[in-house]
Amino acid sequence: MITAKNIMKIYGAGETACTALNDVSLIIGDNDIIAITGQSGSGKSTLINVLSTLDTPTEGTVKYNKKDITKLSEAKRAEFRLKNYCVNAVCGDYADKCRCRFCLRGCVLGIHQEVLENCF
């Protein structure tokens, strides 16, 4: 299970600060399939990056099976992804080249399955 609570991601500082995520909270259950949709620039990729530990939030927490993974070092985040996550981003599909599809899923018992099998 992935639990995100009060996630904020701000790039830059002062007058040039850009808020990509503002107070985002969600729960993704072990067998849930979700879609993250929105306009260009709405924070979809930032949310995927934060949930998958590719980036860290400015504020808030992300928990994976009740373990807070928000404050892990870069090396520990990489180790965590290797052991726990498969993060798949598939931009475009055969029917519509203008869409981006993302799949974030936990690996079960370390067995990686094909992206298309799990996402489409």
Short mmCIF file of N, CA and C in Angstrom, two decimals:
data_model
loop_
_atom_site.label_atom_id
_atom_site.label_comp_id
_atom_site.label_asym_id
_atom_site.label_seq_id
_atom_site.Cartn_x
_atom_site.Cartn_y
_atom_site.Cartn_z
N MET A 1 0.84 -1.18 0.00
CA MET A 1 0.00 0.00 0.00
C MET A 1 0.89 1.24 0.00
N ILE A 2 0.51 2.21 -0.79
CA ILE A 2 1.20 3.50 -0.82
C ILE A 2 0.25 4.55 -0.25
N THR A 3 0.73 5.28 0.74
CA THR A 3 -0.06 6.35 1.34
C THR A 3 0.72 7.66 1.23
N ALA A 4 0.13 8.63 0.60
CA ALA A 4 0.72 9.97 0.50
C ALA A 4 -0.17 10.93 1.29
N LYS A 5 0.46 11.76 2.10
CA LYS A 5 -0.32 12.69 2.93
C LYS A 5 0.27 14.08 2.84
N ASN A 6 -0.59 15.01 2.44
CA ASN A 6 -0.25 16.45 2.40
C ASN A 6 1.03 16.74 1.61
N ILE A 7 1.15 16.12 0.45
CA ILE A 7 2.34 16.28 -0.37
C ILE A 7 2.36 17.64 -1.05
N MET A 8 3.49 18.33 -0.88
CA MET A 8 3.77 19.58 -1.59
C MET A 8 5.10 19.42 -2.29
N LYS A 9 5.20 19.93 -3.50
CA LYS A 9 6.47 19.98 -4.20
C LYS A 9 6.59 21.36 -4.82
N ILE A 10 7.61 22.09 -4.38
CA ILE A 10 7.85 23.44 -4.86
C ILE A 10 9.24 23.46 -5.47
N TYR A 11 9.32 23.93 -6.70
CA TYR A 11 10.60 24.10 -7.38
C TYR A 11 11.00 25.57 -7.29
N GLY A 12 12.27 25.83 -7.04
CA GLY A 12 12.74 27.21 -6.95
C GLY A 12 12.38 27.82 -5.61
N ALA A 13 12.62 29.14 -5.50
CA ALA A 13 12.35 29.86 -4.26
C ALA A 13 12.00 31.31 -4.56
N GLY A 14 11.38 31.93 -3.61
CA GLY A 14 11.04 33.35 -3.73
C GLY A 14 10.08 33.62 -4.87
N GLU A 15 10.35 34.66 -5.64
CA GLU A 15 9.45 35.07 -6.72
C GLU A 15 9.40 34.06 -7.86
N THR A 16 10.44 33.25 -7.97
CA THR A 16 10.47 32.27 -9.07
C THR A 16 9.96 30.90 -8.65
N ALA A 17 9.46 30.78 -7.42
CA ALA A 17 8.96 29.48 -6.93
C ALA A 17 7.78 29.01 -7.77
N CYS A 18 7.77 27.72 -8.04
CA CYS A 18 6.68 27.11 -8.80
C CYS A 18 6.14 25.93 -8.00
N THR A 19 4.87 25.98 -7.63
CA THR A 19 4.25 24.90 -6.88
C THR A 19 3.71 23.86 -7.86
N ALA A 20 4.32 22.68 -7.85
CA ALA A 20 3.89 21.60 -8.75
C ALA A 20 2.82 20.73 -8.10
N LEU A 21 2.92 20.52 -6.79
CA LEU A 21 1.93 19.75 -6.03
C LEU A 21 1.58 20.54 -4.78
N ASN A 22 0.28 20.63 -4.50
CA ASN A 22 -0.17 21.42 -3.36
C ASN A 22 -1.16 20.61 -2.53
N ASP A 23 -0.69 20.07 -1.40
CA ASP A 23 -1.54 19.37 -0.44
C ASP A 23 -2.25 18.16 -1.06
N VAL A 24 -1.48 17.29 -1.71
CA VAL A 24 -2.02 16.09 -2.34
C VAL A 24 -1.97 14.94 -1.34
N SER A 25 -3.09 14.27 -1.17
CA SER A 25 -3.17 13.09 -0.30
C SER A 25 -3.90 11.99 -1.05
N LEU A 26 -3.40 10.76 -0.93
CA LEU A 26 -4.08 9.63 -1.57
C LEU A 26 -3.59 8.33 -0.97
N ILE A 27 -4.38 7.29 -1.17
CA ILE A 27 -4.03 5.94 -0.74
C ILE A 27 -4.19 5.04 -1.95
N ILE A 28 -3.14 4.26 -2.23
CA ILE A 28 -3.20 3.29 -3.32
C ILE A 28 -3.04 1.92 -2.68
N GLY A 29 -4.09 1.11 -2.75
CA GLY A 29 -4.07 -0.23 -2.18
C GLY A 29 -3.22 -1.18 -3.01
N ASP A 30 -2.88 -2.32 -2.43
CA ASP A 30 -2.00 -3.29 -3.07
C ASP A 30 -2.49 -3.74 -4.44
N ASN A 31 -3.77 -3.88 -4.61
CA ASN A 31 -4.30 -4.38 -5.88
C ASN A 31 -5.04 -3.31 -6.68
N ASP A 32 -4.88 -2.06 -6.29
CA ASP A 32 -5.56 -0.97 -6.99
C ASP A 32 -4.90 -0.67 -8.33
N ILE A 33 -5.72 -0.30 -9.26
CA ILE A 33 -5.25 0.22 -10.55
C ILE A 33 -5.78 1.64 -10.62
N ILE A 34 -4.88 2.60 -10.80
CA ILE A 34 -5.30 4.00 -10.83
C ILE A 34 -4.81 4.66 -12.11
N ALA A 35 -5.46 5.73 -12.46
CA ALA A 35 -5.04 6.56 -13.59
C ALA A 35 -4.87 7.98 -13.06
N ILE A 36 -3.77 8.59 -13.44
CA ILE A 36 -3.52 9.98 -13.07
C ILE A 36 -3.61 10.79 -14.35
N THR A 37 -4.61 11.63 -14.43
CA THR A 37 -4.84 12.41 -15.64
C THR A 37 -4.86 13.89 -15.31
N GLY A 38 -4.65 14.70 -16.31
CA GLY A 38 -4.70 16.14 -16.12
C GLY A 38 -4.03 16.86 -17.26
N GLN A 39 -4.20 18.15 -17.26
CA GLN A 39 -3.62 18.98 -18.31
C GLN A 39 -2.10 19.00 -18.20
N SER A 40 -1.47 19.39 -19.27
CA SER A 40 -0.02 19.56 -19.28
C SER A 40 0.37 20.55 -18.19
N GLY A 41 1.37 20.18 -17.40
CA GLY A 41 1.84 21.07 -16.34
C GLY A 41 1.07 20.98 -15.04
N SER A 42 0.15 20.01 -14.92
CA SER A 42 -0.68 19.93 -13.72
C SER A 42 -0.05 19.13 -12.59
N GLY A 43 1.13 18.53 -12.81
CA GLY A 43 1.83 17.84 -11.73
C GLY A 43 1.79 16.33 -11.79
N LYS A 44 1.31 15.76 -12.89
CA LYS A 44 1.22 14.30 -13.00
C LYS A 44 2.59 13.62 -12.86
N SER A 45 3.54 14.07 -13.63
CA SER A 45 4.89 13.46 -13.59
C SER A 45 5.55 13.72 -12.24
N THR A 46 5.35 14.88 -11.67
CA THR A 46 5.91 15.19 -10.36
C THR A 46 5.34 14.25 -9.31
N LEU A 47 4.04 14.00 -9.36
CA LEU A 47 3.41 13.08 -8.41
C LEU A 47 3.98 11.68 -8.57
N ILE A 48 4.11 11.19 -9.79
CA ILE A 48 4.70 9.87 -10.03
C ILE A 48 6.12 9.82 -9.47
N ASN A 49 6.90 10.86 -9.73
CA ASN A 49 8.28 10.89 -9.25
C ASN A 49 8.36 10.86 -7.73
N VAL A 50 7.47 11.59 -7.06
CA VAL A 50 7.46 11.61 -5.60
C VAL A 50 6.99 10.26 -5.05
N LEU A 51 5.94 9.69 -5.61
CA LEU A 51 5.44 8.41 -5.13
C LEU A 51 6.44 7.29 -5.34
N SER A 52 7.24 7.40 -6.37
CA SER A 52 8.19 6.32 -6.70
C SER A 52 9.58 6.56 -6.13
N THR A 53 9.75 7.58 -5.33
CA THR A 53 11.01 7.97 -4.68
C THR A 53 12.07 8.47 -5.66
N LEU A 54 11.69 8.78 -6.89
CA LEU A 54 12.63 9.40 -7.81
C LEU A 54 12.89 10.85 -7.42
N ASP A 55 11.96 11.43 -6.66
CA ASP A 55 12.10 12.80 -6.15
C ASP A 55 11.53 12.82 -4.73
N THR A 56 11.85 13.85 -3.99
CA THR A 56 11.34 13.98 -2.63
C THR A 56 10.38 15.16 -2.55
N PRO A 57 9.36 15.07 -1.72
CA PRO A 57 8.44 16.19 -1.59
C PRO A 57 9.06 17.32 -0.77
N THR A 58 8.60 18.54 -1.01
CA THR A 58 9.02 19.68 -0.19
C THR A 58 8.42 19.54 1.21
N GLU A 59 7.17 19.08 1.24
CA GLU A 59 6.47 18.82 2.51
C GLU A 59 5.61 17.58 2.34
N GLY A 60 5.21 16.98 3.46
CA GLY A 60 4.33 15.82 3.43
C GLY A 60 5.10 14.51 3.55
N THR A 61 4.35 13.42 3.58
CA THR A 61 4.96 12.10 3.75
C THR A 61 4.43 11.11 2.71
N VAL A 62 5.28 10.18 2.36
CA VAL A 62 4.90 9.05 1.52
C VAL A 62 5.29 7.80 2.29
N LYS A 63 4.33 6.90 2.45
CA LYS A 63 4.59 5.65 3.15
C LYS A 63 4.33 4.48 2.22
N TYR A 64 5.20 3.49 2.29
CA TYR A 64 5.05 2.26 1.55
C TYR A 64 4.90 1.15 2.58
N ASN A 65 3.72 0.52 2.60
CA ASN A 65 3.41 -0.48 3.62
C ASN A 65 3.75 0.02 5.03
N LYS A 66 3.29 1.22 5.32
CA LYS A 66 3.42 1.89 6.62
C LYS A 66 4.82 2.39 6.95
N LYS A 67 5.79 2.16 6.07
CA LYS A 67 7.15 2.64 6.30
C LYS A 67 7.31 4.00 5.62
N ASP A 68 7.71 5.01 6.40
CA ASP A 68 7.91 6.35 5.85
C ASP A 68 9.17 6.35 4.98
N ILE A 69 8.99 6.59 3.69
CA ILE A 69 10.12 6.59 2.75
C ILE A 69 10.50 8.00 2.32
N THR A 70 9.90 8.99 2.96
CA THR A 70 10.09 10.38 2.57
C THR A 70 11.50 10.89 2.81
N LYS A 71 12.10 10.52 3.90
CA LYS A 71 13.39 11.10 4.30
C LYS A 71 14.59 10.20 3.99
N LEU A 72 14.40 9.17 3.20
CA LEU A 72 15.52 8.29 2.86
C LEU A 72 16.56 9.05 2.04
N SER A 73 17.82 8.70 2.21
CA SER A 73 18.89 9.29 1.40
C SER A 73 18.72 8.84 -0.05
N GLU A 74 19.42 9.48 -0.96
CA GLU A 74 19.33 9.12 -2.37
C GLU A 74 19.73 7.65 -2.58
N ALA A 75 20.79 7.21 -1.91
CA ALA A 75 21.23 5.83 -2.04
C ALA A 75 20.19 4.85 -1.49
N LYS A 76 19.58 5.19 -0.36
CA LYS A 76 18.55 4.32 0.23
C LYS A 76 17.29 4.30 -0.64
N ARG A 77 16.96 5.45 -1.28
CA ARG A 77 15.80 5.47 -2.19
C ARG A 77 16.05 4.56 -3.38
N ALA A 78 17.26 4.59 -3.92
CA ALA A 78 17.60 3.71 -5.06
C ALA A 78 17.52 2.25 -4.64
N GLU A 79 18.02 1.93 -3.48
CA GLU A 79 17.95 0.56 -2.96
C GLU A 79 16.49 0.15 -2.75
N PHE A 80 15.70 1.06 -2.21
CA PHE A 80 14.28 0.80 -1.97
C PHE A 80 13.56 0.50 -3.28
N ARG A 81 13.81 1.34 -4.32
CA ARG A 81 13.16 1.11 -5.63
C ARG A 81 13.55 -0.24 -6.20
N LEU A 82 14.81 -0.60 -6.07
CA LEU A 82 15.29 -1.87 -6.59
C LEU A 82 14.57 -3.05 -5.95
N LYS A 83 14.33 -2.95 -4.65
CA LYS A 83 13.72 -4.05 -3.92
C LYS A 83 12.20 -4.05 -3.93
N ASN A 84 11.58 -2.88 -4.13
CA ASN A 84 10.14 -2.78 -3.90
C ASN A 84 9.29 -2.32 -5.07
N TYR A 85 9.84 -1.54 -5.97
CA TYR A 85 9.01 -0.90 -6.98
C TYR A 85 9.42 -1.27 -8.38
N CYS A 86 8.44 -1.31 -9.22
CA CYS A 86 8.65 -1.22 -10.66
C CYS A 86 7.95 0.07 -11.07
N VAL A 87 8.64 0.98 -11.66
CA VAL A 87 8.04 2.24 -12.09
C VAL A 87 8.11 2.26 -13.60
N ASN A 88 6.96 2.29 -14.23
CA ASN A 88 6.91 2.26 -15.68
C ASN A 88 6.20 3.49 -16.19
N ALA A 89 6.83 4.21 -17.07
CA ALA A 89 6.20 5.36 -17.72
C ALA A 89 6.17 5.05 -19.21
N VAL A 90 5.00 4.98 -19.76
CA VAL A 90 4.85 4.69 -21.18
C VAL A 90 4.20 5.90 -21.82
N CYS A 91 4.96 6.62 -22.62
CA CYS A 91 4.42 7.80 -23.29
C CYS A 91 3.99 7.41 -24.70
N GLY A 92 2.77 7.69 -24.99
CA GLY A 92 2.23 7.37 -26.30
C GLY A 92 1.68 5.96 -26.32
N ASP A 93 0.80 5.70 -27.24
CA ASP A 93 0.35 4.34 -27.47
C ASP A 93 0.06 4.20 -28.96
N TYR A 94 -0.29 3.03 -29.36
CA TYR A 94 -0.46 2.79 -30.80
C TYR A 94 -1.67 3.51 -31.38
N ALA A 95 -2.66 3.78 -30.56
CA ALA A 95 -3.88 4.41 -31.06
C ALA A 95 -3.81 5.93 -31.04
N ASP A 96 -3.09 6.49 -30.09
CA ASP A 96 -3.10 7.93 -29.92
C ASP A 96 -1.72 8.40 -29.47
N LYS A 97 -0.93 8.96 -30.35
CA LYS A 97 0.44 9.36 -30.05
C LYS A 97 0.52 10.57 -29.13
N CYS A 98 -0.60 11.21 -28.82
CA CYS A 98 -0.58 12.43 -28.00
C CYS A 98 -0.78 12.15 -26.51
N ARG A 99 -0.99 10.93 -26.13
CA ARG A 99 -1.24 10.61 -24.73
C ARG A 99 0.00 10.10 -24.04
N CYS A 100 0.10 10.38 -22.76
CA CYS A 100 1.13 9.76 -21.92
C CYS A 100 0.43 8.86 -20.92
N ARG A 101 0.90 7.66 -20.79
CA ARG A 101 0.34 6.74 -19.81
C ARG A 101 1.45 6.38 -18.84
N PHE A 102 1.12 6.36 -17.57
CA PHE A 102 2.09 6.01 -16.55
C PHE A 102 1.55 4.84 -15.75
N CYS A 103 2.42 3.97 -15.36
CA CYS A 103 2.04 2.85 -14.51
C CYS A 103 3.01 2.81 -13.34
N LEU A 104 2.49 2.86 -12.16
CA LEU A 104 3.30 2.72 -10.95
C LEU A 104 2.74 1.51 -10.23
N ARG A 105 3.57 0.51 -10.04
CA ARG A 105 3.06 -0.69 -9.38
C ARG A 105 4.14 -1.28 -8.50
N GLY A 106 3.73 -1.93 -7.47
CA GLY A 106 4.68 -2.65 -6.64
C GLY A 106 4.98 -3.99 -7.27
N CYS A 107 6.19 -4.43 -7.16
CA CYS A 107 6.56 -5.76 -7.66
C CYS A 107 6.19 -6.78 -6.61
N VAL A 108 5.56 -7.83 -7.03
CA VAL A 108 5.17 -8.89 -6.11
C VAL A 108 6.24 -9.97 -6.13
N LEU A 109 6.83 -10.24 -4.99
CA LEU A 109 7.86 -11.25 -4.85
C LEU A 109 9.03 -11.05 -5.80
N GLY A 110 9.26 -9.81 -6.22
CA GLY A 110 10.38 -9.52 -7.08
C GLY A 110 10.20 -9.96 -8.52
N ILE A 111 9.00 -10.40 -8.88
CA ILE A 111 8.75 -10.87 -10.24
C ILE A 111 8.24 -9.70 -11.07
N HIS A 112 8.98 -9.32 -12.09
CA HIS A 112 8.61 -8.21 -12.95
C HIS A 112 7.80 -8.75 -14.13
N GLN A 113 6.65 -8.16 -14.37
CA GLN A 113 5.83 -8.54 -15.52
C GLN A 113 5.87 -7.45 -16.54
N GLU A 114 5.47 -7.74 -17.75
CA GLU A 114 5.50 -6.76 -18.82
C GLU A 114 4.58 -5.58 -18.50
N VAL A 115 5.01 -4.38 -18.88
CA VAL A 115 4.23 -3.15 -18.64
C VAL A 115 2.87 -3.26 -19.28
N LEU A 116 2.80 -3.69 -20.50
CA LEU A 116 1.52 -3.74 -21.21
C LEU A 116 0.56 -4.72 -20.54
N GLU A 117 1.08 -5.77 -19.95
CA GLU A 117 0.27 -6.76 -19.27
C GLU A 117 -0.41 -6.14 -18.05
N ASN A 118 0.29 -5.24 -17.38
CA ASN A 118 -0.21 -4.65 -16.14
C ASN A 118 -0.97 -3.35 -16.31
N CYS A 119 -0.67 -2.63 -17.36
CA CYS A 119 -1.22 -1.28 -17.47
C CYS A 119 -2.29 -1.11 -18.53
N PHE A 120 -2.29 -1.93 -19.55
CA PHE A 120 -3.19 -1.66 -20.68
C PHE A 120 -4.09 -2.83 -21.00
#
